Structures are given as C-alpha cells and as structure tokens.
Amino acid sequence: MKGMNNQLGPIVLSISLILAFFTGCGERYPQGKALYEAQCAWCHMSDGTGLEGIYPSLVDREDLRQQLWRIPCAIRYGVYDSLRVGDDTFSLVMMGFPELTDAEVSNISNYIALSFLKLQEGPYNERAVVEMLKRCRSREDTFRLLKSKLQSQ
Amino acid sequence: MRVLYRLVLFISVTVLMACQFSKTEPLPYLGPHRQVGDSTVYYRVDSFAFFNQDSQLVTAESLRGKVYVVDFFFISCPTICPVMTKHMKELYNLYKSDPRVVLLSFTLDPRHDTIPRLKRYAHKLGVSAPKWNFLYGKKEDIYATAPKFLISAAQEDDTDPLTIIHSGKFVLVDGEGHLRSYCDGTSKEEVYRLAEDIDRLLDEMTNEGHE
C-alpha cells in the first residue's frame, strides 16, 4: 500500500502540471474569452466551428491568418458583403460591435487567434488594432451605404 | 482503502442497475390527461398544417406513424437559434437513413423567413425535406401552434424580429401525436439524451408492430 502511494505521487504531480498548463493557456486572454462567449459564440459557437453553410467557422482559417486585420474590422464594423471561404459562400450579414473599446477588440481578436487560428502568440495589441481599424475605414463607406439600404427596406 | 473499494463497487452496481431500469421503462406521456371510464386519454397534438421549404403541406395527420422532433426558430435570430440548429443538424445526421424520424423547425418570423428563404437556408445547411421540414405559415397560426407543443413564443413588436422571445426546447412527439420527451436544444448533452429517447420510442414502435 505504501509503495503504491509513492508511485501515485509523481503521477498526480504530472497530471496537475498538465492541467495547469492547458487551463493556463486558455486563460491568457480571459476578457477576450468572456466577450467571445457573450457576443460571438451565439453564431460562431464556443468552439469556433460556426454553423455549416450559415455562419463561417473560425477554426484554422488560413485566409484570416494571412489577413489578421479582418478580425478587428469585422468585430468593430461587421461584415456586410457576402463572404467566400473555400467553396462556401456566406450571405448572412454580421452586425458590428461599435460599443467595444479598442482594448476589448484586441483581446477578443487575440483569443480567436490563439484558440482557433492556433497562433502561438497573440498578434494584437491596442496600438496595432487602432492601425488595423484604419485599414478598414475605406470600407466604412460601403458599410454606411449598405446600412442605409437595409434601414430603408 | 477497502471501504473505498466497496463504495466504488456499490455505486457502479447501482448506476448500472439504474441504467438497465430506465431502458426498459416506457417514456412518460407529457401534458394533461383525462380519465374516461377506465382508460386514460393522453394529451396529443391534434391538428396543424404548414408549408415546408418545398411548398409541401405538412400536417399532424401526415406525420402519423412518424417520430418527430419540433423546435421554433427564425433565421435572423441572434441568440439561441444557431446552436439549436447546429444540434438539430446532429439529429439529422444521426437519423438520416431512418424514414421514421422527422424534424420540424417552425419559423417565428414568417414576414422575413419566406418559403424561398427557408429553402435557401436549408440548402446552405446541407439538409432537405422530408427529413427536416422548415415550416412556414400565417404568423398567428404559428404562434398558436407553439403552445400545443408546450413551447412558449411571443413577439412584442410585429415589425422587429429582434423582439421575438421564445423557448429553445426540442420536443419529441410519437406516432400518435403524444408529447413524450423534451430537452434544452441549446445543450449538446441534453440533445444526445433526447436521441436516446428517440431510440426508445423507435423500439416501442417496433415492439408494438410485432404484437
């Protein structure tokens, strides 16, 4: 019995280390995770897989890895054009979340980048996000136009 | 240590027995029942008629002999509907090849979710009737049908789909229109539990057929 206890010690230790490692990873952006769960997960799902044909998955999206600015742009201003991902076309509008601050947009984007795009480091910070949001400014005109079109319908 | 071992053994045997027990017990009949003479008359969903995404009429009568799962949703729903649809799709995949199982999703926003729009939605989702019917009808008829399945639904402002409030329940109906089980359609675990109840109903039907 005593020998068994001695064997159990290292096992328990390593299990708790592994657990600490994984939970620690998931909590690198606790605010991003909380906001993702509260705002994004309704459609993109908690595991990022979306809904086939209706809401695009965020998991392993090479196009987003290549164009990281699209994530903060989509969060702030929404997506009003139809979107092609692989062979699928997504035509439902995504509303933007203009009430979220730059820091919050950065945290959500980092959470998405780490959890779903499998990046090792969060590529966003507040300053980078401000710069990226400038890149989608040019699209704001399209956005305003489409929005007024939607409202007049 | 020995006490712990015995405890674990006791618990596992109890759980195993409980599982066996629940498998043989028939599913309950939900809703109010009446006593007529010696027999009990169970609540049943008697009548409804709506068009599906293929403009085919789906009625309570046409579903006699089928086991069906019902939910209420709408396409632009920003909250619980997407995950409900995702879980309904899992049921679709589970029972794809069993024609005895049918899925019904009633739209609570017929003003926007027209038949062509429901058709496109189903197509994009990769599903089709007669397995999964997206049902369309007059708004007052749909809102009057929800409570028949013990599902609550209401809309505060007729022009604004964002004011629709509704339950995320999945309700399981047997071949005679009796309500036999339900679950929270937003919970994956509960939906898989409902799938076990579907299997039990199918077993029940098979057994009745042999008698």
Short mmCIF file of C-alpha atoms in Angstrom, two decimals:
data_model
loop_
_atom_site.label_atom_id
_atom_site.label_comp_id
_atom_site.label_asym_id
_atom_site.label_seq_id
_atom_site.Cartn_x
_atom_site.Cartn_y
_atom_site.Cartn_z
CA MET A 1 0.00 0.00 0.00
CA LYS A 2 2.80 2.36 0.93
CA GLY A 3 4.67 1.61 -2.30
CA MET A 4 1.57 2.41 -4.28
CA ASN A 5 1.32 5.82 -2.63
CA ASN A 6 4.90 6.53 -3.61
CA GLN A 7 4.10 5.68 -7.21
CA LEU A 8 0.99 7.83 -7.20
CA GLY A 9 2.87 10.98 -6.14
CA PRO A 10 4.64 11.72 -9.45
CA ILE A 11 1.55 10.77 -11.47
CA VAL A 12 -0.65 13.19 -9.53
CA LEU A 13 2.04 15.85 -9.86
CA SER A 14 2.35 15.46 -13.62
CA ILE A 15 -1.42 15.38 -14.14
CA SER A 16 -1.82 18.62 -12.21
CA LEU A 17 1.07 20.17 -14.16
CA ILE A 18 -0.55 19.20 -17.47
CA LEU A 19 -3.91 20.54 -16.28
CA ALA A 20 -2.31 23.79 -15.12
CA PHE A 21 -0.58 24.10 -18.49
CA PHE A 22 -3.77 23.70 -20.50
CA THR A 23 -6.04 25.84 -18.33
CA GLY A 24 -3.27 28.44 -18.14
CA CYS A 25 -3.14 28.60 -21.94
CA GLY A 26 -6.87 29.10 -22.28
CA GLU A 27 -6.82 31.95 -19.82
CA ARG A 28 -4.21 34.12 -21.48
CA TYR A 29 -7.00 36.41 -22.68
CA PRO A 30 -9.71 35.99 -20.03
CA GLN A 31 -11.55 39.16 -21.08
CA GLY A 32 -11.30 38.15 -24.75
CA LYS A 33 -12.72 34.73 -23.89
CA ALA A 34 -15.55 36.19 -21.80
CA LEU A 35 -16.51 38.68 -24.53
CA TYR A 36 -16.23 36.00 -27.22
CA GLU A 37 -18.59 33.77 -25.23
CA ALA A 38 -21.01 36.64 -24.61
CA GLN A 39 -21.07 38.15 -28.12
CA CYS A 40 -19.57 35.87 -30.77
CA ALA A 41 -20.30 32.32 -29.63
CA TRP A 42 -24.03 32.61 -30.38
CA CYS A 43 -23.22 32.22 -34.07
CA HIS A 44 -19.56 31.18 -34.31
CA MET A 45 -20.05 28.70 -31.41
CA SER A 46 -17.87 28.30 -28.31
CA ASP A 47 -15.52 26.00 -30.21
CA GLY A 48 -15.33 28.39 -33.19
CA THR A 49 -16.82 25.90 -35.65
CA GLY A 50 -19.77 28.13 -36.67
CA LEU A 51 -22.78 26.62 -38.42
CA GLU A 52 -22.16 24.83 -41.70
CA GLY A 53 -23.21 26.94 -44.66
CA ILE A 54 -24.72 29.67 -42.46
CA TYR A 55 -22.06 31.11 -40.10
CA PRO A 56 -18.42 30.63 -41.12
CA SER A 57 -16.10 28.60 -38.91
CA LEU A 58 -13.09 30.45 -37.47
CA VAL A 59 -11.03 27.31 -36.92
CA ASP A 60 -7.76 27.05 -38.90
CA ARG A 61 -8.75 29.82 -41.31
CA GLU A 62 -5.67 30.40 -43.45
CA ASP A 63 -7.26 33.48 -45.07
CA LEU A 64 -7.59 35.11 -41.62
CA ARG A 65 -4.01 34.16 -40.67
CA GLN A 66 -2.89 35.96 -43.83
CA GLN A 67 -5.13 38.99 -43.24
CA LEU A 68 -5.17 39.44 -39.49
CA TRP A 69 -6.70 42.92 -39.77
CA ARG A 70 -10.01 41.39 -40.91
CA ILE A 71 -10.84 40.17 -37.40
CA PRO A 72 -10.84 43.57 -35.62
CA CYS A 73 -12.53 45.10 -38.67
CA ALA A 74 -15.33 42.53 -38.55
CA ILE A 75 -15.79 42.97 -34.79
CA ARG A 76 -15.94 46.78 -34.95
CA TYR A 77 -17.84 47.30 -38.23
CA GLY A 78 -19.47 43.97 -39.03
CA VAL A 79 -19.44 42.13 -42.35
CA TYR A 80 -21.96 43.29 -44.90
CA ASP A 81 -20.57 41.78 -48.09
CA SER A 82 -21.12 38.13 -48.86
CA LEU A 83 -18.07 36.15 -47.92
CA ARG A 84 -16.33 33.31 -49.72
CA VAL A 85 -14.46 30.75 -47.62
CA GLY A 86 -13.18 27.81 -49.65
CA ASP A 87 -16.16 26.53 -51.63
CA ASP A 88 -18.78 28.10 -49.36
CA THR A 89 -20.43 31.48 -49.78
CA PHE A 90 -21.87 33.08 -46.66
CA SER A 91 -24.50 35.70 -47.31
CA LEU A 92 -25.93 36.50 -43.85
CA VAL A 93 -24.93 39.89 -42.51
CA MET A 94 -22.77 40.09 -39.38
CA MET A 95 -23.55 43.11 -37.22
CA GLY A 96 -20.59 45.03 -35.86
CA PHE A 97 -19.97 45.79 -32.20
CA PRO A 98 -19.10 49.52 -32.22
CA GLU A 99 -19.60 49.71 -28.43
CA LEU A 100 -16.48 47.58 -27.76
CA THR A 101 -13.30 49.54 -26.98
CA ASP A 102 -10.03 49.09 -28.91
CA ALA A 103 -8.63 47.11 -25.97
CA GLU A 104 -11.64 44.80 -25.93
CA VAL A 105 -11.47 44.26 -29.70
CA SER A 106 -7.77 43.44 -29.26
CA ASN A 107 -8.48 40.91 -26.51
CA ILE A 108 -11.23 39.14 -28.46
CA SER A 109 -9.03 39.05 -31.58
CA ASN A 110 -6.16 37.56 -29.58
CA TYR A 111 -8.44 34.96 -28.07
CA ILE A 112 -9.61 33.98 -31.58
CA ALA A 113 -6.04 33.97 -32.91
CA LEU A 114 -4.79 31.66 -30.15
CA SER A 115 -7.78 29.37 -29.73
CA PHE A 116 -8.95 28.96 -33.33
CA LEU A 117 -6.19 30.15 -35.66
CA LYS A 118 -3.71 28.25 -33.44
CA LEU A 119 -1.19 31.09 -33.33
CA GLN A 120 1.41 30.77 -30.57
CA GLU A 121 1.40 34.44 -29.61
CA GLY A 122 -1.40 36.99 -29.65
CA PRO A 123 -0.59 39.23 -32.67
CA TYR A 124 -2.79 42.10 -31.47
CA ASN A 125 -2.40 44.93 -29.02
CA GLU A 126 -4.35 48.14 -28.63
CA ARG A 127 -2.00 50.14 -30.84
CA ALA A 128 -1.90 47.53 -33.60
CA VAL A 129 -5.68 47.28 -33.54
CA VAL A 130 -6.04 51.07 -33.95
CA GLU A 131 -3.77 50.83 -37.01
CA MET A 132 -5.67 47.85 -38.41
CA LEU A 133 -9.02 49.58 -37.92
CA LYS A 134 -7.72 52.39 -40.11
CA ARG A 135 -7.31 49.86 -42.90
CA CYS A 136 -10.99 49.00 -42.83
CA ARG A 137 -12.00 52.65 -42.77
CA SER A 138 -12.13 52.65 -46.56
CA ARG A 139 -14.80 50.01 -46.31
CA GLU A 140 -16.84 52.15 -43.98
CA ASP A 141 -18.42 53.92 -46.91
CA THR A 142 -19.69 50.64 -48.31
CA PHE A 143 -20.82 49.80 -44.81
CA ARG A 144 -22.75 53.09 -44.41
CA LEU A 145 -24.28 52.69 -47.84
CA LEU A 146 -25.42 49.13 -47.15
CA LYS A 147 -26.69 50.08 -43.72
CA SER A 148 -28.85 52.89 -45.08
CA LYS A 149 -30.08 50.50 -47.75
CA LEU A 150 -31.04 47.94 -45.10
CA GLN A 151 -32.81 50.55 -42.99
CA SER A 152 -34.82 51.89 -45.93
CA GLN A 153 -36.09 48.40 -46.78
CA MET B 1 -8.89 1.66 1.13
CA ARG B 2 -11.05 -1.43 1.32
CA VAL B 3 -14.05 0.70 2.36
CA LEU B 4 -13.43 2.98 -0.61
CA TYR B 5 -13.23 -0.02 -2.94
CA ARG B 6 -16.54 -1.34 -1.66
CA LEU B 7 -18.13 2.06 -2.01
CA VAL B 8 -16.99 2.38 -5.62
CA LEU B 9 -18.27 -1.13 -6.37
CA PHE B 10 -21.61 -0.34 -4.72
CA ILE B 11 -22.00 2.90 -6.68
CA SER B 12 -21.12 1.32 -10.03
CA VAL B 13 -23.55 -1.56 -9.50
CA THR B 14 -26.31 0.91 -8.54
CA VAL B 15 -25.64 3.08 -11.57
CA LEU B 16 -25.58 0.06 -13.89
CA MET B 17 -28.87 -1.20 -12.47
CA ALA B 18 -30.41 2.26 -12.82
CA CYS B 19 -29.37 2.33 -16.48
CA GLN B 20 -30.92 -1.07 -17.12
CA PHE B 21 -34.07 0.01 -15.35
CA SER B 22 -34.50 3.25 -17.28
CA LYS B 23 -34.03 1.44 -20.59
CA THR B 24 -36.96 -0.85 -20.05
CA GLU B 25 -39.32 1.77 -18.66
CA PRO B 26 -41.54 3.41 -21.32
CA LEU B 27 -41.26 7.17 -21.86
CA PRO B 28 -43.87 9.20 -19.98
CA TYR B 29 -46.79 10.96 -21.67
CA LEU B 30 -46.45 14.71 -21.20
CA GLY B 31 -49.21 17.26 -20.85
CA PRO B 32 -52.61 16.99 -19.15
CA HIS B 33 -54.52 13.69 -19.30
CA ARG B 34 -58.17 12.86 -18.78
CA GLN B 35 -59.81 9.83 -17.25
CA VAL B 36 -62.58 8.42 -19.41
CA GLY B 37 -64.18 5.44 -17.69
CA ASP B 38 -61.35 3.01 -17.04
CA SER B 39 -58.95 4.39 -19.61
CA THR B 40 -56.69 7.42 -19.59
CA VAL B 41 -56.77 9.76 -22.54
CA TYR B 42 -53.37 11.35 -23.03
CA TYR B 43 -52.79 14.82 -24.41
CA ARG B 44 -51.97 14.89 -28.11
CA VAL B 45 -51.24 17.48 -30.74
CA ASP B 46 -54.36 17.12 -32.84
CA SER B 47 -54.16 19.48 -35.75
CA PHE B 48 -51.82 21.79 -37.58
CA ALA B 49 -51.00 22.42 -41.23
CA PHE B 50 -48.00 24.36 -42.53
CA PHE B 51 -45.96 24.55 -45.71
CA ASN B 52 -42.37 23.32 -45.73
CA GLN B 53 -39.47 24.76 -47.74
CA ASP B 54 -40.61 22.75 -50.78
CA SER B 55 -44.15 24.22 -50.53
CA GLN B 56 -45.42 20.79 -49.46
CA LEU B 57 -48.16 20.75 -46.85
CA VAL B 58 -47.06 19.12 -43.59
CA THR B 59 -49.90 18.28 -41.22
CA ALA B 60 -50.41 16.48 -37.93
CA GLU B 61 -52.16 13.77 -39.98
CA SER B 62 -49.31 13.38 -42.46
CA LEU B 63 -46.94 12.75 -39.55
CA ARG B 64 -48.98 9.91 -38.01
CA GLY B 65 -46.72 6.92 -37.51
CA LYS B 66 -43.59 9.10 -37.51
CA VAL B 67 -41.48 10.09 -34.53
CA TYR B 68 -40.75 13.78 -34.80
CA VAL B 69 -38.71 16.48 -33.06
CA VAL B 70 -40.05 20.04 -33.01
CA ASP B 71 -38.41 23.39 -32.42
CA PHE B 72 -39.29 27.03 -33.07
CA PHE B 73 -36.68 29.38 -34.53
CA PHE B 74 -36.12 32.17 -37.05
CA ILE B 75 -33.27 32.80 -39.45
CA SER B 76 -32.14 36.23 -38.22
CA CYS B 77 -32.28 35.12 -34.55
CA PRO B 78 -29.11 36.49 -32.95
CA THR B 79 -29.07 34.33 -29.81
CA ILE B 80 -30.06 30.72 -29.15
CA CYS B 81 -31.21 29.61 -32.62
CA PRO B 82 -27.83 28.97 -34.29
CA VAL B 83 -26.76 26.46 -31.66
CA MET B 84 -30.23 24.85 -31.71
CA THR B 85 -29.94 24.47 -35.48
CA LYS B 86 -26.45 23.03 -35.07
CA HIS B 87 -27.79 20.41 -32.65
CA MET B 88 -30.82 19.69 -34.85
CA LYS B 89 -28.34 19.05 -37.67
CA GLU B 90 -26.65 16.44 -35.48
CA LEU B 91 -30.02 14.70 -35.06
CA TYR B 92 -30.46 15.00 -38.86
CA ASN B 93 -27.15 13.21 -39.39
CA LEU B 94 -27.93 10.56 -36.74
CA TYR B 95 -31.29 9.62 -38.29
CA LYS B 96 -30.55 10.38 -41.94
CA SER B 97 -31.32 6.86 -43.08
CA ASP B 98 -34.33 6.20 -40.81
CA PRO B 99 -37.53 7.46 -42.53
CA ARG B 100 -39.48 7.00 -39.27
CA VAL B 101 -37.76 10.07 -37.78
CA VAL B 102 -38.75 13.58 -38.96
CA LEU B 103 -37.56 17.02 -37.83
CA LEU B 104 -39.74 20.17 -37.81
CA SER B 105 -38.46 23.72 -37.39
CA PHE B 106 -41.24 26.33 -37.32
CA THR B 107 -40.20 29.87 -38.21
CA LEU B 108 -41.39 32.53 -35.78
CA ASP B 109 -40.66 35.27 -38.34
CA PRO B 110 -42.69 34.38 -41.46
CA ARG B 111 -42.57 38.04 -42.53
CA HIS B 112 -38.87 37.60 -43.36
CA ASP B 113 -38.47 33.81 -43.46
CA THR B 114 -40.47 33.22 -46.61
CA ILE B 115 -40.62 29.80 -48.29
CA PRO B 116 -37.84 30.64 -50.81
CA ARG B 117 -35.65 31.99 -48.00
CA LEU B 118 -36.25 28.85 -45.90
CA LYS B 119 -35.43 26.76 -48.97
CA ARG B 120 -32.11 28.59 -49.43
CA TYR B 121 -31.35 28.28 -45.72
CA ALA B 122 -31.96 24.51 -45.74
CA HIS B 123 -29.90 24.13 -48.90
CA LYS B 124 -26.95 26.05 -47.43
CA LEU B 125 -27.20 24.00 -44.27
CA GLY B 126 -26.99 20.89 -46.46
CA VAL B 127 -30.34 19.42 -45.37
CA SER B 128 -33.63 18.69 -47.10
CA ALA B 129 -37.26 17.68 -46.68
CA PRO B 130 -38.96 15.30 -45.97
CA LYS B 131 -36.40 14.59 -43.23
CA TRP B 132 -36.08 18.19 -41.99
CA ASN B 133 -39.03 20.47 -42.64
CA PHE B 134 -38.71 24.22 -42.19
CA LEU B 135 -42.31 25.23 -41.67
CA TYR B 136 -43.96 28.42 -42.80
CA GLY B 137 -47.48 29.69 -42.23
CA LYS B 138 -49.57 32.60 -41.08
CA LYS B 139 -47.98 34.29 -38.12
CA GLU B 140 -50.98 33.89 -35.82
CA ASP B 141 -51.19 30.19 -36.70
CA ILE B 142 -47.53 29.62 -35.83
CA TYR B 143 -47.79 31.44 -32.50
CA ALA B 144 -50.95 29.46 -31.73
CA THR B 145 -49.18 26.18 -32.56
CA ALA B 146 -46.16 26.67 -30.25
CA PRO B 147 -48.18 26.18 -27.02
CA LYS B 148 -49.65 22.95 -28.45
CA PHE B 149 -46.10 21.57 -28.14
CA LEU B 150 -45.80 23.21 -24.69
CA ILE B 151 -43.34 25.69 -26.20
CA SER B 152 -43.65 29.38 -25.38
CA ALA B 153 -43.17 32.06 -28.03
CA ALA B 154 -44.15 35.71 -28.32
CA GLN B 155 -43.27 38.81 -30.29
CA GLU B 156 -43.59 42.26 -28.74
CA ASP B 157 -43.20 44.40 -31.85
CA ASP B 158 -44.60 42.90 -35.05
CA THR B 159 -42.15 44.71 -37.29
CA ASP B 160 -38.98 43.88 -35.34
CA PRO B 161 -37.77 40.26 -35.30
CA LEU B 162 -35.34 41.15 -32.51
CA THR B 163 -38.33 41.40 -30.15
CA ILE B 164 -39.21 37.72 -30.64
CA ILE B 165 -38.76 35.75 -27.44
CA HIS B 166 -39.08 32.00 -27.48
CA SER B 167 -38.12 28.81 -25.72
CA GLY B 168 -35.16 26.78 -27.00
CA LYS B 169 -36.85 23.48 -26.25
CA PHE B 170 -36.78 20.44 -28.54
CA VAL B 171 -39.98 18.42 -28.11
CA LEU B 172 -40.26 14.75 -29.08
CA VAL B 173 -43.62 13.59 -30.46
CA ASP B 174 -44.62 9.97 -31.04
CA GLY B 175 -46.51 8.37 -33.92
CA GLU B 176 -49.89 9.25 -32.39
CA GLY B 177 -49.13 12.90 -31.66
CA HIS B 178 -48.39 12.42 -27.95
CA LEU B 179 -45.58 14.51 -26.44
CA ARG B 180 -43.09 12.04 -24.97
CA SER B 181 -39.90 13.90 -24.13
CA TYR B 182 -38.21 17.28 -24.39
CA CYS B 183 -34.85 18.87 -23.82
CA ASP B 184 -32.97 22.14 -23.91
CA GLY B 185 -31.99 22.42 -27.58
CA THR B 186 -29.00 24.62 -26.70
CA SER B 187 -27.31 21.87 -24.67
CA LYS B 188 -25.41 19.23 -26.63
CA GLU B 189 -25.55 16.75 -23.74
CA GLU B 190 -29.33 17.12 -23.43
CA VAL B 191 -29.82 16.72 -27.18
CA TYR B 192 -27.86 13.44 -27.08
CA ARG B 193 -30.07 12.36 -24.19
CA LEU B 194 -33.08 13.18 -26.38
CA ALA B 195 -31.58 10.99 -29.11
CA GLU B 196 -31.65 8.08 -26.62
CA ASP B 197 -35.35 8.82 -26.06
CA ILE B 198 -35.89 8.78 -29.85
CA ASP B 199 -34.30 5.31 -29.91
CA ARG B 200 -36.58 4.19 -27.10
CA LEU B 201 -39.65 5.43 -29.00
CA LEU B 202 -38.46 3.62 -32.12
CA ASP B 203 -38.04 0.42 -30.06
CA GLU B 204 -41.53 0.93 -28.70
CA MET B 205 -42.90 1.23 -32.26
CA THR B 206 -41.04 -1.90 -33.39
CA ASN B 207 -42.36 -3.89 -30.42
CA GLU B 208 -45.94 -2.73 -30.99
CA GLY B 209 -45.63 -3.70 -34.62
CA HIS B 210 -44.73 -7.29 -33.65
CA GLU B 211 -47.59 -7.80 -31.23
#
